[in-house]
Coordinates of C-alpha atoms in Angstrom, one line a residue:
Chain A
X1 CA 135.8 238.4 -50.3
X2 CA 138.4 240.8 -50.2
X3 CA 141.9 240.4 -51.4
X4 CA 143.3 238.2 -48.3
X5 CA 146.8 237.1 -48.5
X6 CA 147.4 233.8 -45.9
X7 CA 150.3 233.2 -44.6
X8 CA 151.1 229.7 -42.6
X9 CA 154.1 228.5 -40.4
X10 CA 154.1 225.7 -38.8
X11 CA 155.4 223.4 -36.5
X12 CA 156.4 219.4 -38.3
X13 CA 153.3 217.1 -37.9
X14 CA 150.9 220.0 -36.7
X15 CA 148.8 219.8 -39.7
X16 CA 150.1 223.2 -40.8
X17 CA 149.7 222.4 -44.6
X18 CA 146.2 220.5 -44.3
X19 CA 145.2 223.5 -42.7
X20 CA 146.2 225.2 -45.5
X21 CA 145.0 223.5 -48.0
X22 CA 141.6 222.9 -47.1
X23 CA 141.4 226.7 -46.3
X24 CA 142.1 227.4 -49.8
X25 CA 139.6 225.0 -50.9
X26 CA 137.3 226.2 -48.9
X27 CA 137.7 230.3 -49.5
X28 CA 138.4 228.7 -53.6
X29 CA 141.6 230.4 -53.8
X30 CA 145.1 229.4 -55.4
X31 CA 147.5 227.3 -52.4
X32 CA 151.3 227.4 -52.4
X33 CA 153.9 225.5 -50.9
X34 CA 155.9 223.3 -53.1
X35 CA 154.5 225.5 -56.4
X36 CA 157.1 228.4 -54.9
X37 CA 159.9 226.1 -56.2
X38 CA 158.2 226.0 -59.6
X39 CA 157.3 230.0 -60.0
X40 CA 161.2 230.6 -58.7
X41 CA 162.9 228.3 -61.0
X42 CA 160.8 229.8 -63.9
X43 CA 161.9 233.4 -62.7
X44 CA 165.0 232.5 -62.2
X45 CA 168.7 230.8 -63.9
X46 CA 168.3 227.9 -61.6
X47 CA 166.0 224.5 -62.4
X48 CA 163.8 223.0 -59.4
X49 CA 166.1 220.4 -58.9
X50 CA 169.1 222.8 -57.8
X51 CA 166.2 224.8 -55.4
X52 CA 164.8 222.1 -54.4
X53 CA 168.3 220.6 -52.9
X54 CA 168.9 223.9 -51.4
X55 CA 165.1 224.5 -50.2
X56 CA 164.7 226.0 -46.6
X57 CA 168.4 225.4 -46.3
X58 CA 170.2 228.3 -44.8
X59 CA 172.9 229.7 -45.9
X60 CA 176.9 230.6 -43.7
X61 CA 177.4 233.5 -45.7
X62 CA 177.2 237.1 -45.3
X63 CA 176.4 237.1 -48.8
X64 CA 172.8 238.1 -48.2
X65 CA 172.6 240.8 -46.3
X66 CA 174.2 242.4 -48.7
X67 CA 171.7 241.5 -51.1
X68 CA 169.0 242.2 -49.2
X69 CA 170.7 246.0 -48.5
X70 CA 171.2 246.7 -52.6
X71 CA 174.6 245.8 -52.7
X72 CA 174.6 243.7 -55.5
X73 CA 177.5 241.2 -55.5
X74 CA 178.5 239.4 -58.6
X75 CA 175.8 236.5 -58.9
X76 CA 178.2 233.7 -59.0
X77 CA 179.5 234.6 -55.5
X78 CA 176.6 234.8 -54.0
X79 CA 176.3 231.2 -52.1
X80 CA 173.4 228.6 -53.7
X81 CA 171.3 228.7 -50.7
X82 CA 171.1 232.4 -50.7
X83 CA 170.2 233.2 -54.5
X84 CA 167.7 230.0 -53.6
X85 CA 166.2 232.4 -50.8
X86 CA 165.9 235.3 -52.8
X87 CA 164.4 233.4 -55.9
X88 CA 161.3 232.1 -54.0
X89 CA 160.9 235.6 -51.8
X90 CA 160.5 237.3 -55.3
X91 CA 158.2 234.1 -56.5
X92 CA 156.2 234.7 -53.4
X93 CA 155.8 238.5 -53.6
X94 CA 154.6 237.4 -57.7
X95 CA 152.6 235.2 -56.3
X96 CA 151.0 237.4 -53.6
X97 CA 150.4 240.4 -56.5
X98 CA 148.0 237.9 -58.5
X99 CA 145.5 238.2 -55.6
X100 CA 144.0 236.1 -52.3
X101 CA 146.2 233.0 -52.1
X102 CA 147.6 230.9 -49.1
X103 CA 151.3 230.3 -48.9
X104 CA 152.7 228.1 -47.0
X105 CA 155.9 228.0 -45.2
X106 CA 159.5 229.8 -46.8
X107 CA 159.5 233.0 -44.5
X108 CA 156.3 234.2 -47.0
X109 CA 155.0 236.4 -43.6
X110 CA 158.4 238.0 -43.8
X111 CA 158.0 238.6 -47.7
X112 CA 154.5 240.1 -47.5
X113 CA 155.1 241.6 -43.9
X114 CA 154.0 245.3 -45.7
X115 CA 151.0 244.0 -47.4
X116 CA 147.9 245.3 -45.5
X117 CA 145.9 242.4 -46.7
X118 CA 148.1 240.1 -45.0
X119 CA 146.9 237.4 -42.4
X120 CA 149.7 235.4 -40.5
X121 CA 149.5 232.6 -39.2
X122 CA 151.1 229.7 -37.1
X123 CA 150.0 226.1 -36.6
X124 CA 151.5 224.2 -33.5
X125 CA 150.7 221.2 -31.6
X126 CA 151.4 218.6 -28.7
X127 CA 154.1 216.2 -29.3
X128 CA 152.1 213.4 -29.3
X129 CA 149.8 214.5 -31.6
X130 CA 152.0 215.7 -34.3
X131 CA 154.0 212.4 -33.7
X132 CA 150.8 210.3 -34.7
X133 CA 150.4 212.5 -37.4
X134 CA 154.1 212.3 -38.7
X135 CA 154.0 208.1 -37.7
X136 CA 151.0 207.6 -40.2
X137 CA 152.8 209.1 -42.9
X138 CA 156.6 208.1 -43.1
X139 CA 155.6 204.8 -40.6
X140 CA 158.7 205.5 -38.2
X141 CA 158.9 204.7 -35.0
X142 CA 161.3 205.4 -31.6
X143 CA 163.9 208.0 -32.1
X144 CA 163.6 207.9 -36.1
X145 CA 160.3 209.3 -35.4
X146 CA 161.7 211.9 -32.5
X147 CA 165.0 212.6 -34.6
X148 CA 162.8 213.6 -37.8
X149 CA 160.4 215.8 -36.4
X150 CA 163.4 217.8 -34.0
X151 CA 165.5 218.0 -37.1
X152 CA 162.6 219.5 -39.3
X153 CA 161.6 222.0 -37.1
X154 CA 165.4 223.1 -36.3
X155 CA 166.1 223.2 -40.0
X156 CA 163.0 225.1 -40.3
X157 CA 163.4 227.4 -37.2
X158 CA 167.8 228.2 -38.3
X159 CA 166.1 229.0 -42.1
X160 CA 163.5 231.5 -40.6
X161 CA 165.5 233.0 -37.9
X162 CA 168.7 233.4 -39.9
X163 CA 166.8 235.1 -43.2
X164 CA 164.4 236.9 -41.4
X165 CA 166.1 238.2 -38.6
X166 CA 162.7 237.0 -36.7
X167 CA 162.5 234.4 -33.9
X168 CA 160.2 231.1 -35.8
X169 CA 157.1 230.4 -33.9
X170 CA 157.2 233.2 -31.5
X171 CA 153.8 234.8 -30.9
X172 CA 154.6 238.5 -31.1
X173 CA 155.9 237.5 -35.1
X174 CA 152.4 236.6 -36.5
X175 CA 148.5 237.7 -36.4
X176 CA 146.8 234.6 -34.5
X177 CA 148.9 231.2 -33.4
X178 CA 146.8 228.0 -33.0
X179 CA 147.1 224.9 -31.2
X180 CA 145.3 222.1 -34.1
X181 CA 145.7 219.5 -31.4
X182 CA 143.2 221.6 -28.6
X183 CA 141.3 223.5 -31.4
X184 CA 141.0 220.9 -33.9
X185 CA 141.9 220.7 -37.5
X186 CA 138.6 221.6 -38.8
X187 CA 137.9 224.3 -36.1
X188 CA 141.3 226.4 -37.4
X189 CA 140.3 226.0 -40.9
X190 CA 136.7 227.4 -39.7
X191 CA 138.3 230.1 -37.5
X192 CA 141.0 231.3 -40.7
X193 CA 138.0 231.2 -43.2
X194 CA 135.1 233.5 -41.2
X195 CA 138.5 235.9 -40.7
X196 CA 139.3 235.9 -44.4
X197 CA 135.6 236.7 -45.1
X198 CA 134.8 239.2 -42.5
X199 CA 137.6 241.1 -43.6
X200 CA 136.9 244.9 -44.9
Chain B
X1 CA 126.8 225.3 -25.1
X2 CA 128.5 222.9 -23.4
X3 CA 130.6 223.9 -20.3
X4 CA 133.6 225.9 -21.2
X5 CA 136.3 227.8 -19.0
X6 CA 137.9 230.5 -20.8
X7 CA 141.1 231.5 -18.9
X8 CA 142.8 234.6 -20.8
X9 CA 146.7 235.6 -20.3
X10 CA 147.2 239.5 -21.5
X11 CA 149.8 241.6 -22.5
X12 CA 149.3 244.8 -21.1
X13 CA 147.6 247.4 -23.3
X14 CA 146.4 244.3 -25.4
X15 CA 142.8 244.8 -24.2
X16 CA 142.6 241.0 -22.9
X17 CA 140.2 242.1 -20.0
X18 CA 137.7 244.5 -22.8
X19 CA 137.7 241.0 -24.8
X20 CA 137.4 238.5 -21.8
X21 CA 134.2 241.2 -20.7
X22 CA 132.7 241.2 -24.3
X23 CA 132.8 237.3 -24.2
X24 CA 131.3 236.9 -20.9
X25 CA 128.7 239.2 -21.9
X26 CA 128.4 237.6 -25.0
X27 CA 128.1 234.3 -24.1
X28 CA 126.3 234.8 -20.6
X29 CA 128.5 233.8 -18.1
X30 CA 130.1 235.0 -15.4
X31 CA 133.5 236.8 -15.8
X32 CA 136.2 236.8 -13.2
X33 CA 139.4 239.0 -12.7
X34 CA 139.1 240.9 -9.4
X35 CA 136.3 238.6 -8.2
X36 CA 138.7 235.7 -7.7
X37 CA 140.4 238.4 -4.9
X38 CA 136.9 238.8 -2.9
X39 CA 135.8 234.9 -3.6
X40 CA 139.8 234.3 -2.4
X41 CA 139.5 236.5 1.0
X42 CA 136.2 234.6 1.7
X43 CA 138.0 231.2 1.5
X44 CA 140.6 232.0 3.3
X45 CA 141.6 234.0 7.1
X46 CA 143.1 236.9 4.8
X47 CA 141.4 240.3 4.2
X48 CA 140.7 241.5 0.3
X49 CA 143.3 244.6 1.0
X50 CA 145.6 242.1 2.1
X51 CA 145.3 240.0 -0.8
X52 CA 145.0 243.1 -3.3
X53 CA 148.7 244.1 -1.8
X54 CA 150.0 241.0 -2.7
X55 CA 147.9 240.1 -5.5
X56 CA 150.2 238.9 -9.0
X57 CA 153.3 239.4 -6.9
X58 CA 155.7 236.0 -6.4
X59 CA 157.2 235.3 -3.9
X60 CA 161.2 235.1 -3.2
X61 CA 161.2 231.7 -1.1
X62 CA 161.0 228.3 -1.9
X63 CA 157.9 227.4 0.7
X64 CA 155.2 227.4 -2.2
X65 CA 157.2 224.4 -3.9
X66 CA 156.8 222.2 -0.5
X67 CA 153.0 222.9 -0.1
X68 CA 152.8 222.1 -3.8
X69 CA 153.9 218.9 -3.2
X70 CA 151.6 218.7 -0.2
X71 CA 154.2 218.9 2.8
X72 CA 152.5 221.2 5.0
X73 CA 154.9 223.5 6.9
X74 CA 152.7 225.5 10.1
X75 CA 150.8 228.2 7.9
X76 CA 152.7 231.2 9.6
X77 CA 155.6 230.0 8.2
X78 CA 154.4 230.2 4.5
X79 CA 155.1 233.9 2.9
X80 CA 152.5 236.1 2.1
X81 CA 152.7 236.2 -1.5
X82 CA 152.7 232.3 -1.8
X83 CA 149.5 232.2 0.8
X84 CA 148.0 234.7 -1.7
X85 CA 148.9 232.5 -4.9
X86 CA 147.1 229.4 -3.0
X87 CA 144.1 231.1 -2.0
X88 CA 143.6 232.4 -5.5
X89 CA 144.3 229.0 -7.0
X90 CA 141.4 227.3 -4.8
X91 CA 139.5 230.3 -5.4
X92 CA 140.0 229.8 -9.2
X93 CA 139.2 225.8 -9.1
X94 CA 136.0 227.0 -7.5
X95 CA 134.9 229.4 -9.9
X96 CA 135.2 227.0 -12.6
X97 CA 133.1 223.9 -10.9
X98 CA 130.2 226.1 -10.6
X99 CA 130.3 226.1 -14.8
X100 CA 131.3 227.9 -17.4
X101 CA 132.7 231.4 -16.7
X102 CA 135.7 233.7 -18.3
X103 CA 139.0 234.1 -16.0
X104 CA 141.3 236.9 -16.7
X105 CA 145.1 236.0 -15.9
X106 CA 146.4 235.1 -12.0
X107 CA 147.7 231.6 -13.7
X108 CA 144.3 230.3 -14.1
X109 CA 145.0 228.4 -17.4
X110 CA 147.8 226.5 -15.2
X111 CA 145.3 225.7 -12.6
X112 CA 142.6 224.3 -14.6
X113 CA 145.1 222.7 -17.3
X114 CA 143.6 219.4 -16.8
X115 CA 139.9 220.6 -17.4
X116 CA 138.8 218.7 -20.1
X117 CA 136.9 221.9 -21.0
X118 CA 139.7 224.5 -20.7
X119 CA 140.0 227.2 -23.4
X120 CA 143.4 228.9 -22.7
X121 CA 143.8 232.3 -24.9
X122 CA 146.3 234.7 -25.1
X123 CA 145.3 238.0 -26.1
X124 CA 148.9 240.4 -27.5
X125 CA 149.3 243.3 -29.5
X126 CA 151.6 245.8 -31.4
X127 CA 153.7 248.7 -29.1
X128 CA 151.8 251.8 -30.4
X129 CA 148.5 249.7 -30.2
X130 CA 149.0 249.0 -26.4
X131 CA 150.6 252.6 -25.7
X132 CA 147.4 254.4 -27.4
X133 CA 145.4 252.6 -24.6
X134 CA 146.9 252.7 -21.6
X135 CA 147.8 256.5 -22.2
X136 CA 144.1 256.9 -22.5
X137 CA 143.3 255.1 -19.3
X138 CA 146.3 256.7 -17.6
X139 CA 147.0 260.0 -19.0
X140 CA 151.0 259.2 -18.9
X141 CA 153.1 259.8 -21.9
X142 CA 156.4 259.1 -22.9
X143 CA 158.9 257.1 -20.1
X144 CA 156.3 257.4 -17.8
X145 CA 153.8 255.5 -20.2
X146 CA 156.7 252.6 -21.1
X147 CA 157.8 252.0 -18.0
X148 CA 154.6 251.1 -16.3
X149 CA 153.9 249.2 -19.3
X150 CA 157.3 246.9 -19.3
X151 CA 156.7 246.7 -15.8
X152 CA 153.2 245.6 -15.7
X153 CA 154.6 243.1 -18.4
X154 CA 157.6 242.1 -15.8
X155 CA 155.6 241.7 -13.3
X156 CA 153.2 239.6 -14.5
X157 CA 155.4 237.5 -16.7
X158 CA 157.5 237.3 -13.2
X159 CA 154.5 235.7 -11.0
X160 CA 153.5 233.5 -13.8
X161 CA 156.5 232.3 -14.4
X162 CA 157.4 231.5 -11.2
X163 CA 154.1 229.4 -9.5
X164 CA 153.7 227.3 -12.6
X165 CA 157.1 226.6 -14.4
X166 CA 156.0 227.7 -17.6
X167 CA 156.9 230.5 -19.6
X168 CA 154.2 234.1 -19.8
X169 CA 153.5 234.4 -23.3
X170 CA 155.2 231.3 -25.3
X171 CA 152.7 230.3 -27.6
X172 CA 152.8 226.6 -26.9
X173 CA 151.5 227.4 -23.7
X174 CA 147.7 228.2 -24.6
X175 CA 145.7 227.2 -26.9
X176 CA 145.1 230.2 -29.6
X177 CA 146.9 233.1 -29.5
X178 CA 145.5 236.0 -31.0
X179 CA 146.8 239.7 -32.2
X180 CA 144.1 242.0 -31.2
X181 CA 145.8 245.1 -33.2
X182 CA 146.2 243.1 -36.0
X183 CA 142.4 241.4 -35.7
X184 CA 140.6 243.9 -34.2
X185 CA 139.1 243.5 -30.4
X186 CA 135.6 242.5 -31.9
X187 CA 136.9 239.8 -34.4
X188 CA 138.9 238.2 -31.0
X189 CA 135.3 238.3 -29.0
X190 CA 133.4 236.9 -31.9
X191 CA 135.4 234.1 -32.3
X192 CA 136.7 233.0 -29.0
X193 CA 132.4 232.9 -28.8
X194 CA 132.3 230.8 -32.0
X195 CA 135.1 228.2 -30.4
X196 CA 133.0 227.8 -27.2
X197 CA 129.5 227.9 -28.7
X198 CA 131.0 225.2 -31.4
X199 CA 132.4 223.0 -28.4
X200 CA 131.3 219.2 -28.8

């Protein structure tokens, strides 16, 4: 297969990360979500504690976009959320550089958005069915259940949209955008696979 | 293969009607985008011109809304352009009963949303992508070229938006979305024909 980088963002309870797992398994290549903290902490001053606290938290500053245009602030006053940011957007591109991978989540599409072998993705479903899905694992109900999966895809959507400068889960922003609960779980993980391996 | 109906929303440029063609063909069925006009003219007291001047155009009054809820003003009184919508929509819901077939845009996807067997696509691609191909089919360059593809764009995001509530090209709308400058137009035919041959 060739080199196929996979990017995957997703909506809370769409089976975003199954997806992604099983499509690593599948094409037997490395999977990344929470394994970003670890790679960042390691190339960076802070422990996975600190970046997990401040994981796909955004940040009020302006701190960043100076950063991001090589203005290069003293590090203590750049704000936690923002040196967070930038340690997992280097741990992704590291990451990425080792070969075919699927990364999950934390603006990697936006990180990789050069890289020719990139395939971006975005898993969304109905409301009822990522509520089942999110039900079965946390066992909440009512408008615990309602309140976590808004509040998760808000925090989600401000994180994206503030350090990418993108709109989260808008079509034009990725390569294909699947519904798991029309498709099916298994059908998307199909679909991303026979794309990965037809690639030239 | 079991009974599908592939309805396919486009962005202009995108090459949703080569792909929706390429499927049909594929896949043996029929494929409708102009036919629903003629089929539309047969079902109804209008002429195909009259319905081809009218055709993915909405209308300005609020008359479609009350024979959508089936109160029945005298059929004089209804405008054109919502006569037009109507007669395509039964035209459409015919179509699909005679078994499975490809529809290109007109709001099919919103008239067969409770078809158990409804695949709802929508095909979008990158600026210079859809520029290269319409200047080919057209000739036109520069402001010439970009108007009549943001007002293609307008227009049908205008009608759509308009008879069914819902919003052109928001990707919770359809069921896959796919990037045919980023996939390629044969990857997109190859597996929308997977998804329906695979259908259970």
């Amino acid at each position: 297969m060739k080199r196929t980088i996979i990017t995957i963002g997703r909506q809370t309870g769409s089976g975003g990360r199954e997806i992604g797992v099983k499509v690593a398994d599948a094409l037997g290549i490395p999977y990344y979500d929470r394994e970003i903290v670890s790679r960042a902490a390691e190339m960076s001053d802070m422990t996975e504690e600190f970046i997990n606290a401040h994981d796909e938290k955004k940040s009020g500053s302006l701190m960043y976009s100076l950063v991001m245009d090589n203005i290069s602030p003293p590090i203590s006053s750049i704000p936690s959320n923002d040196r967070v940011f930038l340690a997992q957007f280097n741990a992704i591109k590291e990451a990425a550089k080792e070969g075919s991978c699927v990364i999950i989540g934390r603006c990697a599409d936006y990180a990789l958005e050069d890289d020719p072998d990139l395939l971006s993705i975005f898993i969304y479903a109905d409301y009822d069915f990522r509520a089942a899905r999110i039900q079965e694992e946390t066992n909440l109900t009512g408008s615990g259940l309602r309140n976590l999966i808004a509040k998760t895809d808000k925090s989600r959507s401000n994180y994206y949209n503030y350090y990418t400068g993108k709109k989260w889960g808008k079509m034009t922003g990725y390569h294909m955008c699947l519904d798991s609960s029309k498709l099916g779980i298994d059908t998307c993980v199909k679909f991303i696979c026979e794309i990965a391996r037809d690639r030239k």
